Tab-separated table of C-alpha atoms in Angstrom:
chain	number	residue	atom	x	y	z
A	1	MET	CA	-19.661	74.963	-68.935
A	2	GLU	CA	-16.064	75.428	-70.351
A	3	ARG	CA	-13.784	73.024	-69.779
A	4	ILE	CA	-10.061	74.426	-69.732
A	5	ILE	CA	-6.854	71.787	-69.435
A	6	SER	CA	-4.150	72.881	-70.791
A	7	ASN	CA	-1.345	75.742	-68.697
A	8	GLN	CA	-1.191	77.525	-71.834
A	9	ASN	CA	-4.528	78.906	-72.194
A	10	ALA	CA	-4.770	81.933	-71.619
A	11	ARG	CA	-7.666	82.386	-68.256
A	12	VAL	CA	-4.894	79.545	-66.716
A	13	LYS	CA	-2.043	81.973	-67.132
A	14	ALA	CA	-4.378	84.663	-66.183
A	15	TRP	CA	-4.610	83.642	-62.685
A	16	ALA	CA	-1.109	82.155	-62.028
A	17	LYS	CA	0.585	85.493	-62.415
A	18	LEU	CA	-2.323	86.324	-59.325
A	19	ALA	CA	0.697	85.026	-57.182
A	20	THR	CA	2.652	87.683	-57.923
A	21	LYS	CA	1.798	91.377	-56.450
A	22	LYS	CA	2.371	92.563	-60.058
A	23	GLY	CA	-0.077	90.119	-61.445
A	24	ARG	CA	-2.432	91.225	-58.414
A	25	GLN	CA	-2.301	95.017	-58.653
A	26	GLU	CA	-2.651	94.521	-62.535
A	27	ASN	CA	-5.986	92.605	-62.752
A	28	HIS	CA	-7.693	94.456	-58.855
A	29	THR	CA	-7.977	90.071	-58.506
A	30	TYR	CA	-7.454	87.359	-56.347
A	31	LEU	CA	-6.688	83.885	-55.801
A	32	LEU	CA	-8.659	82.500	-53.399
A	33	ASP	CA	-7.838	78.222	-53.132
A	34	GLY	CA	-9.887	75.948	-51.029
A	35	LEU	CA	-13.646	74.831	-50.426
A	36	HIS	CA	-13.783	77.201	-46.969
A	37	LEU	CA	-12.205	79.667	-48.731
A	38	VAL	CA	-14.156	80.372	-51.490
A	39	GLU	CA	-16.789	79.925	-49.460
A	40	GLU	CA	-15.719	83.201	-46.426
A	41	ALA	CA	-16.128	85.583	-49.855
A	42	VAL	CA	-20.011	84.382	-51.022
A	43	LYS	CA	-21.279	84.980	-47.442
A	44	ALA	CA	-19.085	88.561	-46.972
A	45	GLY	CA	-20.406	89.406	-50.124
A	46	ALA	CA	-16.844	89.303	-52.296
A	47	LYS	CA	-16.907	91.023	-56.002
A	48	PHE	CA	-16.664	86.967	-57.877
A	49	HIS	CA	-14.686	87.510	-61.548
A	50	ALA	CA	-14.447	83.509	-61.724
A	51	ILE	CA	-14.389	80.352	-59.824
A	52	MET	CA	-12.739	77.778	-61.065
A	53	ALA	CA	-12.925	73.634	-59.990
A	54	THR	CA	-12.153	70.332	-61.032
A	55	GLU	CA	-14.566	68.109	-62.676
A	56	LYS	CA	-16.009	66.524	-58.823
A	57	GLN	CA	-15.177	69.318	-57.038
A	58	MET	CA	-17.665	71.440	-59.530
A	59	ALA	CA	-20.263	68.581	-59.471
A	60	ASP	CA	-20.749	69.490	-55.754
A	61	TYR	CA	-20.147	72.660	-55.556
A	62	LEU	CA	-21.945	73.825	-59.093
A	63	PRO	CA	-25.264	74.363	-56.833
A	64	ASN	CA	-24.400	76.962	-54.721
A	65	VAL	CA	-21.572	78.826	-57.800
A	66	PRO	CA	-23.554	82.835	-56.965
A	67	HIS	CA	-25.727	83.005	-59.695
A	68	GLY	CA	-23.955	85.756	-62.115
A	69	VAL	CA	-20.234	84.464	-62.050
A	70	PRO	CA	-18.312	82.640	-64.432
A	71	ALA	CA	-17.453	78.234	-63.731
A	72	PHE	CA	-14.650	77.564	-65.837
A	73	GLU	CA	-14.014	73.176	-65.035
A	74	ILE	CA	-10.212	72.829	-64.708
A	75	SER	CA	-8.222	69.601	-65.866
A	76	GLU	CA	-5.818	68.584	-61.660
A	77	GLU	CA	-3.111	69.582	-64.195
A	78	VAL	CA	-4.212	73.209	-64.251
A	79	ALA	CA	-5.693	73.302	-60.435
A	80	LYS	CA	-1.754	72.162	-59.610
A	81	HIS	CA	-0.515	74.914	-62.376
A	82	ILE	CA	-2.899	77.917	-59.913
A	83	ALA	CA	-2.474	76.310	-56.337
A	84	GLY	CA	1.341	76.555	-56.838
A	85	THR	CA	1.191	73.314	-54.997
A	86	ASN	CA	1.062	69.713	-56.361
A	87	THR	CA	-1.898	68.735	-53.754
A	88	PRO	CA	-4.241	71.495	-54.443
A	89	GLN	CA	-8.311	70.552	-52.834
A	90	GLY	CA	-8.831	72.371	-56.320
A	91	ILE	CA	-12.060	74.368	-56.545
A	92	PHE	CA	-10.445	78.124	-56.828
A	93	ALA	CA	-12.496	81.328	-57.053
A	94	GLU	CA	-10.987	84.825	-58.333
A	95	ILE	CA	-12.021	87.775	-56.107
A	96	SER	CA	-11.193	91.135	-56.420
A	97	LEU	CA	-9.086	93.031	-53.665
A	98	PRO	CA	-10.465	94.634	-51.461
A	99	GLU	CA	-11.670	98.625	-52.298
A	100	LYS	CA	-12.588	100.575	-48.988
A	101	THR	CA	-9.891	102.045	-48.064
A	102	PHE	CA	-9.439	103.742	-44.639
A	103	ASP	CA	-7.723	106.933	-43.762
A	104	PRO	CA	-5.750	106.856	-40.639
A	105	SER	CA	-8.331	109.252	-38.790
A	106	TYR	CA	-10.631	105.520	-39.006
A	107	VAL	CA	-8.766	105.246	-35.372
A	108	HIS	CA	-10.454	106.235	-32.905
A	109	ASP	CA	-12.904	103.078	-33.586
A	110	GLY	CA	-11.692	99.691	-32.003
A	111	ALA	CA	-8.122	97.781	-32.109
A	112	TRP	CA	-5.737	98.212	-34.783
A	113	LEU	CA	-2.752	96.589	-35.304
A	114	LEU	CA	-0.102	97.589	-37.283
A	115	LEU	CA	2.768	94.869	-38.388
A	116	ASP	CA	6.624	97.069	-39.582
A	117	LYS	CA	8.232	95.494	-41.884
A	118	ILE	CA	6.488	91.257	-40.925
A	119	GLN	CA	8.636	89.124	-43.776
A	120	ASP	CA	7.353	86.086	-43.601
A	121	PRO	CA	4.330	85.676	-45.181
A	122	GLY	CA	3.015	82.812	-42.794
A	123	ASN	CA	3.041	85.556	-39.730
A	124	VAL	CA	1.562	87.866	-41.876
A	125	GLY	CA	-1.181	85.429	-42.269
A	126	THR	CA	-1.297	84.426	-38.903
A	127	LEU	CA	-0.973	87.844	-37.031
A	128	VAL	CA	-4.542	88.427	-39.337
A	129	ARG	CA	-6.259	85.254	-38.403
A	130	THR	CA	-4.928	86.019	-34.428
A	131	ALA	CA	-6.288	89.502	-34.547
A	132	ASP	CA	-10.307	89.088	-36.117
A	133	ALA	CA	-9.720	85.224	-32.767
A	134	ALA	CA	-9.174	89.222	-30.545
A	135	GLY	CA	-12.472	91.170	-31.881
A	136	PHE	CA	-9.212	93.476	-33.735
A	137	LYS	CA	-11.138	96.474	-36.158
A	138	GLY	CA	-8.192	96.111	-38.589
A	139	VAL	CA	-4.834	94.939	-39.844
A	140	VAL	CA	-2.513	98.278	-40.880
A	141	LEU	CA	0.516	97.010	-43.616
A	142	GLY	CA	3.190	99.231	-43.020
A	143	ALA	CA	5.649	99.637	-46.018
A	144	GLY	CA	7.709	96.844	-46.467
A	145	THR	CA	6.165	93.741	-44.452
A	146	ALA	CA	4.345	91.196	-47.382
A	147	ASP	CA	1.548	91.842	-49.644
A	148	ALA	CA	-1.922	90.270	-48.046
A	149	PHE	CA	-3.027	88.590	-50.212
A	150	ALA	CA	0.466	86.477	-51.831
A	151	PRO	CA	-0.819	83.375	-51.483
A	152	LYS	CA	0.418	82.212	-48.417
A	153	VAL	CA	-0.342	84.597	-46.205
A	154	VAL	CA	-3.927	84.231	-48.106
A	155	ARG	CA	-3.722	80.114	-46.829
A	156	ALA	CA	-2.967	81.809	-42.899
A	157	MET	CA	-5.281	84.246	-43.085
A	158	GLN	CA	-8.004	81.326	-43.402
A	159	GLY	CA	-10.617	84.296	-44.728
A	160	SER	CA	-10.485	86.525	-41.379
A	161	GLN	CA	-9.777	89.548	-44.466
A	162	PHE	CA	-13.950	88.770	-45.284
A	163	HIS	CA	-14.179	89.528	-41.171
A	164	LEU	CA	-12.069	92.462	-40.017
A	165	GLU	CA	-9.455	95.911	-42.579
A	166	VAL	CA	-6.906	94.349	-43.793
A	167	LEU	CA	-4.822	97.496	-45.643
A	168	ASN	CA	-1.958	98.926	-46.731
A	169	GLY	CA	-0.846	102.072	-44.757
A	170	ASP	CA	2.529	104.741	-43.587
A	171	LEU	CA	2.630	103.642	-39.766
A	172	SER	CA	4.197	106.932	-38.707
A	173	GLU	CA	0.821	108.842	-39.752
A	174	TRP	CA	-1.556	105.903	-38.210
A	175	VAL	CA	0.317	106.582	-34.794
A	176	ALA	CA	-0.254	110.304	-35.133
A	177	ALA	CA	-3.683	109.870	-35.698
A	178	LEU	CA	-3.764	107.849	-32.778
A	179	ALA	CA	-2.660	110.052	-30.374
A	180	THR	CA	-4.300	113.180	-31.836
A	181	ASN	CA	-7.234	111.463	-30.784
A	182	ASN	CA	-5.582	110.092	-27.188
A	183	LEU	CA	-5.001	106.792	-27.848
A	184	PRO	CA	-3.123	104.433	-26.989
A	185	VAL	CA	-0.093	103.270	-28.968
A	186	TYR	CA	1.612	99.891	-27.543
A	187	GLY	CA	5.352	98.827	-29.279
A	188	SER	CA	6.591	95.646	-29.423
A	189	GLN	CA	10.610	95.711	-28.121
A	190	LEU	CA	12.349	93.123	-27.163
A	191	ASN	CA	14.283	94.900	-24.680
A	192	GLU	CA	13.925	93.714	-20.448
A	193	LYS	CA	14.076	98.202	-20.153
A	194	ALA	CA	11.033	97.625	-21.537
A	195	LYS	CA	7.119	98.438	-19.422
A	196	SER	CA	5.724	93.892	-19.137
A	197	TYR	CA	2.780	93.686	-21.183
A	198	ARG	CA	1.473	92.607	-18.039
A	199	ASP	CA	0.955	96.361	-17.218
A	200	VAL	CA	-1.393	97.180	-19.389
A	201	GLU	CA	-4.676	97.910	-18.098
A	202	PRO	CA	-6.804	95.719	-21.330
A	203	SER	CA	-8.944	98.281	-22.630
A	204	THR	CA	-11.067	98.469	-26.392
A	205	GLN	CA	-8.956	101.562	-28.622
A	206	PHE	CA	-5.746	101.408	-28.854
A	207	GLY	CA	-3.245	100.782	-31.231
A	208	LEU	CA	0.146	98.112	-31.692
A	209	ILE	CA	3.112	97.485	-33.648
A	210	VAL	CA	4.592	94.580	-34.024
A	211	GLY	CA	8.021	94.835	-35.578
A	212	ASN	CA	10.030	92.618	-37.975
A	213	GLU	CA	11.208	88.955	-37.684
A	214	GLY	CA	15.200	89.662	-36.634
A	215	GLN	CA	14.895	93.764	-36.123
A	216	GLY	CA	12.382	93.766	-34.471
A	217	MET	CA	10.055	97.818	-34.844
A	218	SER	CA	12.161	100.374	-37.005
A	219	ALA	CA	13.839	102.629	-33.913
A	220	GLU	CA	11.555	106.205	-35.109
A	221	LEU	CA	8.689	104.149	-34.078
A	222	ALA	CA	9.316	103.164	-31.267
A	223	GLU	CA	9.905	107.031	-30.352
A	224	LYS	CA	6.351	107.710	-30.820
A	225	THR	CA	4.741	104.798	-28.807
A	226	THR	CA	3.394	105.640	-25.692
A	227	ALA	CA	4.574	102.492	-24.846
A	228	ASN	CA	6.577	99.974	-25.738
A	229	LEU	CA	5.770	95.850	-23.801
A	230	TYR	CA	7.838	93.115	-23.011
A	231	ILE	CA	6.930	89.756	-23.153
A	232	PRO	CA	9.366	88.188	-20.630
A	233	ILE	CA	10.656	85.578	-21.445
A	234	GLN	CA	11.421	82.692	-18.597
A	235	GLY	CA	13.868	80.246	-20.653
A	236	GLN	CA	16.701	80.204	-22.492
A	237	ALA	CA	14.983	81.156	-25.545
A	238	GLU	CA	16.685	83.741	-27.309
A	239	SER	CA	13.421	85.955	-28.645
A	240	LEU	CA	9.609	84.654	-29.317
A	241	ASN	CA	7.946	84.555	-33.034
A	242	VAL	CA	6.886	87.184	-33.764
A	243	ALA	CA	3.453	86.208	-34.767
A	244	ILE	CA	3.442	84.147	-31.047
A	245	ALA	CA	4.315	87.846	-29.801
A	246	GLY	CA	1.207	89.053	-31.050
A	247	GLY	CA	-0.755	86.499	-30.207
A	248	ILE	CA	-0.388	86.926	-26.909
A	249	LEU	CA	-0.100	91.014	-26.551
A	250	MET	CA	-3.275	91.404	-28.343
A	251	PHE	CA	-4.844	88.763	-26.070
A	252	SER	CA	-3.440	89.973	-22.815
A	253	LEU	CA	-4.336	94.580	-24.206
A	254	ALA	CA	-7.689	93.260	-25.476
A	255	LEU	CA	-10.524	94.446	-23.243
A	256	GLY	CA	-13.362	90.382	-23.219
A	257	ASN	CA	-9.920	87.610	-24.218
B	1	MET	CA	40.778	69.936	-44.993
B	2	GLU	CA	38.493	67.593	-47.121
B	3	ARG	CA	37.259	69.348	-50.146
B	4	ILE	CA	33.499	67.971	-51.283
B	5	ILE	CA	31.675	69.232	-54.828
B	6	SER	CA	29.335	66.585	-55.952
B	7	ASN	CA	26.540	65.336	-54.463
B	8	GLN	CA	27.604	61.551	-55.877
B	9	ASN	CA	29.490	61.364	-52.819
B	10	ALA	CA	29.119	59.113	-50.334
B	11	ARG	CA	29.325	61.669	-47.073
B	12	VAL	CA	26.425	63.980	-48.911
B	13	LYS	CA	24.667	61.917	-49.914
B	14	ALA	CA	25.082	60.224	-46.326
B	15	TRP	CA	23.554	63.863	-44.886
B	16	ALA	CA	21.120	64.435	-47.597
B	17	LYS	CA	19.413	60.913	-46.043
B	18	LEU	CA	18.871	62.929	-42.205
B	19	ALA	CA	16.559	65.403	-44.083
B	20	THR	CA	14.181	61.595	-43.745
B	21	LYS	CA	13.137	60.155	-40.780
B	22	LYS	CA	14.293	57.095	-41.770
B	23	GLY	CA	17.441	58.223	-42.313
B	24	ARG	CA	18.070	60.323	-38.980
B	25	GLN	CA	17.414	57.287	-37.407
B	26	GLU	CA	19.371	54.566	-38.590
B	27	ASN	CA	21.958	56.686	-38.561
B	28	HIS	CA	21.329	58.444	-34.986
B	29	THR	CA	22.297	62.154	-35.916
B	30	TYR	CA	20.040	65.436	-37.776
B	31	LEU	CA	21.356	68.067	-39.125
B	32	LEU	CA	22.142	71.356	-38.495
B	33	ASP	CA	21.629	74.460	-40.693
B	34	GLY	CA	22.529	77.619	-40.141
B	35	LEU	CA	25.881	79.464	-37.446
B	36	HIS	CA	23.443	80.288	-34.913
B	37	LEU	CA	22.201	76.816	-34.495
B	38	VAL	CA	25.642	75.081	-34.861
B	39	GLU	CA	27.025	78.104	-32.107
B	40	GLU	CA	24.363	76.126	-30.022
B	41	ALA	CA	25.412	72.822	-30.276
B	42	VAL	CA	28.586	73.541	-29.025
B	43	LYS	CA	27.361	76.069	-26.050
B	44	ALA	CA	24.984	73.051	-24.935
B	45	GLY	CA	27.862	70.786	-25.578
B	46	ALA	CA	26.505	68.567	-28.523
B	47	LYS	CA	28.379	65.950	-30.026
B	48	PHE	CA	29.479	66.140	-33.320
B	49	HIS	CA	30.206	63.999	-36.376
B	50	ALA	CA	31.115	66.794	-38.596
B	51	ILE	CA	31.078	70.259	-39.240
B	52	MET	CA	30.117	71.546	-43.025
B	53	ALA	CA	31.211	74.463	-44.683
B	54	THR	CA	31.584	77.289	-48.120
B	55	GLU	CA	34.846	78.496	-48.328
B	56	LYS	CA	33.285	81.641	-47.471
B	57	GLN	CA	31.882	80.187	-44.423
B	58	MET	CA	34.391	77.617	-43.628
B	59	ALA	CA	37.334	80.252	-43.194
B	60	ASP	CA	35.825	83.035	-40.603
B	61	TYR	CA	34.790	79.416	-38.881
B	62	LEU	CA	37.424	77.302	-38.421
B	63	PRO	CA	39.164	79.048	-35.651
B	64	ASN	CA	35.612	77.079	-34.279
B	65	VAL	CA	35.647	74.219	-35.466
B	66	PRO	CA	35.584	72.262	-31.764
B	67	HIS	CA	38.641	70.178	-31.229
B	68	GLY	CA	38.667	66.553	-33.095
B	69	VAL	CA	34.930	67.125	-34.996
B	70	PRO	CA	35.832	66.619	-38.582
B	71	ALA	CA	36.325	69.896	-40.733
B	72	PHE	CA	34.372	69.724	-44.652
B	73	GLU	CA	34.369	72.266	-46.816
B	74	ILE	CA	31.656	71.856	-49.629
B	75	SER	CA	30.864	73.758	-52.573
B	76	GLU	CA	27.635	75.821	-53.189
B	77	GLU	CA	25.765	73.498	-55.503
B	78	VAL	CA	26.171	70.507	-52.402
B	79	ALA	CA	25.176	73.190	-49.256
B	80	LYS	CA	22.081	73.871	-51.536
B	81	HIS	CA	21.826	69.835	-51.956
B	82	ILE	CA	21.815	68.978	-48.213
B	83	ALA	CA	20.537	71.734	-47.341
B	84	GLY	CA	17.031	71.768	-49.361
B	85	THR	CA	16.810	75.266	-50.034
B	86	ASN	CA	18.214	77.653	-53.090
B	87	THR	CA	19.354	79.890	-50.150
B	88	PRO	CA	21.108	78.604	-47.039
B	89	GLN	CA	23.041	80.435	-44.982
B	90	GLY	CA	26.055	77.658	-46.170
B	91	ILE	CA	27.658	75.532	-42.815
B	92	PHE	CA	26.186	72.293	-41.243
B	93	ALA	CA	27.302	70.553	-38.151
B	94	GLU	CA	25.670	66.862	-37.464
B	95	ILE	CA	24.981	65.721	-34.226
B	96	SER	CA	24.166	62.479	-32.581
B	97	LEU	CA	19.645	61.988	-31.687
B	98	PRO	CA	20.012	63.549	-27.551
B	99	GLU	CA	19.638	60.281	-25.992
B	100	LYS	CA	18.619	60.513	-22.812
B	101	THR	CA	15.420	59.306	-22.224
B	102	PHE	CA	12.635	60.673	-19.599
B	103	ASP	CA	10.373	58.989	-17.644
B	104	PRO	CA	6.571	59.907	-17.524
B	105	SER	CA	6.755	59.905	-13.526
B	106	TYR	CA	9.695	62.620	-14.336
B	107	VAL	CA	6.293	65.348	-14.975
B	108	HIS	CA	6.603	66.191	-11.177
B	109	ASP	CA	9.902	68.459	-12.237
B	110	GLY	CA	8.166	71.608	-13.752
B	111	ALA	CA	5.317	72.335	-16.188
B	112	TRP	CA	5.816	69.911	-19.408
B	113	LEU	CA	3.745	70.770	-22.917
B	114	LEU	CA	1.687	67.295	-24.662
B	115	LEU	CA	2.219	67.905	-28.401
B	116	ASP	CA	-0.905	65.505	-29.671
B	117	LYS	CA	-0.766	65.124	-33.480
B	118	ILE	CA	0.788	68.426	-34.934
B	119	GLN	CA	1.358	67.827	-37.995
B	120	ASP	CA	2.696	71.099	-38.882
B	121	PRO	CA	6.780	70.978	-39.055
B	122	GLY	CA	6.840	75.373	-38.807
B	123	ASN	CA	3.434	74.229	-35.530
B	124	VAL	CA	6.085	71.832	-34.419
B	125	GLY	CA	9.263	73.840	-34.200
B	126	THR	CA	7.434	76.708	-32.318
B	127	LEU	CA	5.308	75.939	-29.792
B	128	VAL	CA	8.840	73.935	-29.013
B	129	ARG	CA	11.073	77.354	-28.897
B	130	THR	CA	7.812	79.653	-27.032
B	131	ALA	CA	7.704	75.944	-24.611
B	132	ASP	CA	11.284	77.121	-24.035
B	133	ALA	CA	10.845	80.639	-24.143
B	134	ALA	CA	8.186	80.089	-21.581
B	135	GLY	CA	9.511	78.589	-19.089
B	136	PHE	CA	8.991	74.981	-19.821
B	137	LYS	CA	10.654	71.429	-18.495
B	138	GLY	CA	9.442	69.831	-22.153
B	139	VAL	CA	7.532	68.783	-25.051
B	140	VAL	CA	6.208	65.900	-25.670
B	141	LEU	CA	5.761	64.900	-28.358
B	142	GLY	CA	3.125	62.171	-29.219
B	143	ALA	CA	2.161	60.109	-31.578
B	144	GLY	CA	1.532	60.970	-34.869
B	145	THR	CA	3.115	64.728	-33.970
B	146	ALA	CA	5.624	66.062	-35.911
B	147	ASP	CA	9.666	64.648	-35.708
B	148	ALA	CA	11.243	66.637	-33.540
B	149	PHE	CA	14.697	66.652	-35.615
B	150	ALA	CA	12.531	66.644	-39.909
B	151	PRO	CA	14.748	70.362	-41.179
B	152	LYS	CA	11.409	72.518	-41.149
B	153	VAL	CA	10.975	71.352	-36.786
B	154	VAL	CA	14.601	72.218	-36.102
B	155	ARG	CA	14.473	76.005	-38.192
B	156	ALA	CA	11.105	77.100	-36.615
B	157	MET	CA	13.082	75.356	-32.790
B	158	GLN	CA	16.144	77.629	-33.545
B	159	GLY	CA	17.724	76.045	-30.873
B	160	SER	CA	15.186	75.460	-28.327
B	161	GLN	CA	16.188	71.325	-27.929
B	162	PHE	CA	18.809	72.764	-26.381
B	163	HIS	CA	17.660	73.994	-23.652
B	164	LEU	CA	14.377	72.290	-22.292
B	165	GLU	CA	13.596	68.249	-23.149
B	166	VAL	CA	11.915	67.910	-26.404
B	167	LEU	CA	11.118	63.889	-26.358
B	168	ASN	CA	8.736	61.005	-28.199
B	169	GLY	CA	5.889	59.620	-25.297
B	170	ASP	CA	2.630	58.255	-25.225
B	171	LEU	CA	0.903	60.165	-24.051
B	172	SER	CA	-1.681	58.452	-22.148
B	173	GLU	CA	0.852	57.842	-19.548
B	174	TRP	CA	2.411	61.026	-19.009
B	175	VAL	CA	-0.712	61.648	-18.007
B	176	ALA	CA	-1.510	59.506	-15.486
B	177	ALA	CA	1.652	60.344	-14.684
B	178	LEU	CA	0.497	64.190	-14.158
B	179	ALA	CA	-2.363	62.837	-12.013
B	180	THR	CA	-0.276	59.783	-9.707
B	181	ASN	CA	1.295	63.153	-8.902
B	182	ASN	CA	-1.360	64.811	-7.588
B	183	LEU	CA	-0.790	67.297	-10.584
B	184	PRO	CA	-2.859	69.143	-12.836
B	185	VAL	CA	-3.291	68.211	-17.086
B	186	TYR	CA	-4.762	70.980	-18.567
B	187	GLY	CA	-6.459	70.155	-22.321
B	188	SER	CA	-6.595	72.907	-25.213
B	189	GLN	CA	-10.456	72.850	-27.155
B	190	LEU	CA	-12.067	74.902	-29.304
B	191	ASN	CA	-15.313	75.091	-27.079
B	192	GLU	CA	-17.318	77.729	-24.703
B	193	LYS	CA	-18.364	75.288	-22.217
B	194	ALA	CA	-15.235	74.820	-21.886
B	195	LYS	CA	-13.254	76.316	-19.019
B	196	SER	CA	-11.906	79.458	-19.851
B	197	TYR	CA	-8.148	80.007	-20.129
B	198	ARG	CA	-7.983	83.154	-17.739
B	199	ASP	CA	-10.061	81.206	-14.776
B	200	VAL	CA	-6.954	79.739	-13.979
B	201	GLU	CA	-3.877	80.538	-10.979
B	202	PRO	CA	-0.888	80.448	-13.129
B	203	SER	CA	1.792	77.629	-11.903
B	204	THR	CA	4.572	75.535	-12.335
B	205	GLN	CA	3.908	72.325	-11.842
B	206	PHE	CA	1.872	71.211	-14.614
B	207	GLY	CA	1.355	68.987	-17.420
B	208	LEU	CA	-0.963	71.344	-21.068
B	209	ILE	CA	-2.069	69.128	-24.336
B	210	VAL	CA	-2.316	70.992	-27.314
B	211	GLY	CA	-4.051	68.901	-29.914
B	212	ASN	CA	-4.403	68.565	-33.839
B	213	GLU	CA	-4.530	71.572	-36.253
B	214	GLY	CA	-8.114	70.000	-36.718
B	215	GLN	CA	-9.425	68.182	-34.696
B	216	GLY	CA	-8.357	68.735	-31.926
B	217	MET	CA	-6.580	67.120	-29.169
B	218	SER	CA	-7.978	63.574	-28.953
B	219	ALA	CA	-11.659	62.346	-26.892
B	220	GLU	CA	-10.067	59.992	-24.953
B	221	LEU	CA	-7.117	62.618	-23.761
B	222	ALA	CA	-9.786	65.264	-23.146
B	223	GLU	CA	-11.766	62.725	-20.786
B	224	LYS	CA	-8.362	62.239	-18.796
B	225	THR	CA	-7.068	66.009	-18.347
B	226	THR	CA	-7.851	68.250	-15.252
B	227	ALA	CA	-9.963	70.310	-17.058
B	228	ASN	CA	-10.022	71.021	-20.871
B	229	LEU	CA	-9.107	75.284	-21.602
B	230	TYR	CA	-11.630	77.605	-24.176
B	231	ILE	CA	-9.905	80.860	-25.159
B	232	PRO	CA	-12.854	83.306	-26.038
B	233	ILE	CA	-13.218	84.435	-29.393
B	234	GLN	CA	-13.775	87.824	-29.876
B	235	GLY	CA	-14.294	87.958	-33.673
B	236	GLN	CA	-15.250	86.112	-36.576
B	237	ALA	CA	-11.911	83.359	-37.027
B	238	GLU	CA	-13.052	79.679	-36.199
B	239	SER	CA	-10.358	79.164	-34.878
B	240	LEU	CA	-6.655	80.247	-34.417
B	241	ASN	CA	-3.871	78.648	-35.450
B	242	VAL	CA	-2.416	75.190	-32.900
B	243	ALA	CA	0.779	77.033	-32.114
B	244	ILE	CA	-0.529	81.059	-31.269
B	245	ALA	CA	-3.469	78.932	-28.800
B	246	GLY	CA	-0.567	77.314	-27.357
B	247	GLY	CA	1.673	80.308	-26.744
B	248	ILE	CA	-1.349	82.222	-25.329
B	249	LEU	CA	-2.046	79.385	-22.619
B	250	MET	CA	1.634	78.694	-21.806
B	251	PHE	CA	2.533	82.563	-20.489
B	252	SER	CA	-0.826	83.102	-19.229
B	253	LEU	CA	-0.947	79.465	-16.952
B	254	ALA	CA	2.857	79.450	-16.028
B	255	LEU	CA	3.672	81.610	-13.130
B	256	GLY	CA	5.998	84.230	-13.767
B	257	ASN	CA	4.657	85.251	-17.522
């Protein structure tokens, strides 16, 4: 097995570049950091380009490296460099970005979460993880939303990208497709005049839009929804974190929760 | 007004030390970063020790500096140093840590959130903010939970510490006090044999325990609860983020939401 100890190594430079959107788009791959994600990717049949691990981690994992996948032993220094953190677990994989694309007409199957300019990577990842737990079919990331395969998003998703569809899309097209299929699409607003989320019957097929941390969802989308929902605030907080609001709405709206 | 441009200035060193628990405990103060938090503190009648702002921010805010509070103009460099981030807004305050303490016997009034070893500062802050929005009376931070006045917690609370009680406490004592008052205390568990949160009638007086990100709540506390609640997971996610789970439970259990 090749052993890599220098951050100047060409492969290391290429892996480190996957922290940027440009790097991921050029390579059509992204990085998984940690054993849990690597195992989830194996289970999901993801296309592996490489598995990299420190000496200790590789000793444990080597028997599980999928057939034909190049494995590299890396130094602790290299592990920190490609992780971009000081305390990585020490096992990584480079896997293909998902190739499957969905036409908005696919929206007739299941519940879909639409993200309108959600900027914080932790919020995006947590929303995807929560949509998975709530049994949603997929998450559509509209323009201006943090990239689904950025390191902090991948960390917060905790492998949920292998369980439901995570894709980029034009939210106006998705909202239009929901309407064409006579399916409800709910917006979310910090507006006491909007409809309380408690007054919506749970169902299995719908769209839910959550919007930007500061500005909320765009006015243009809010005009096109079936209803815009409000979570009544009892205390003096001015708002809820968008991932919390999304979690409350998803678990309330999706039948079965 | 004193102008401070060096990170070696004694005041700057003292402010920077407030990023540590030791520094906060020695001074009995903590730092607010950003106009929104400074305004919330003024509104709440917090005890101010200093207001620090860059030239531009001070020009805007000076007329609002409370009477008798020392104001300092600081350089951009100093602002970054005491914020510990590269893009601070440029206005800060040093205020007293809350002095009010609550006996667990106070638990008969309202709903209380009990945090059992929640380690991530963002989760702690978001849980406090969400408890505020759900109309809770207070949040008790048990041993092993991130400090309530650490910079990342303060950022995520978004001023909710001025709206509800945020205090350290022995969770066993709080659980015992709830029992003594014949009030329910709900635990939360990732256990399908636990009771579904949907089966609990909303109420106004109760305790809710949420536990560590990896291990959940301690077995010792779980034995002492009225019931341990479970959020059914519909998809393939293994769990919910603790702040999301806490948010769903708080909004479901507290009457009025």
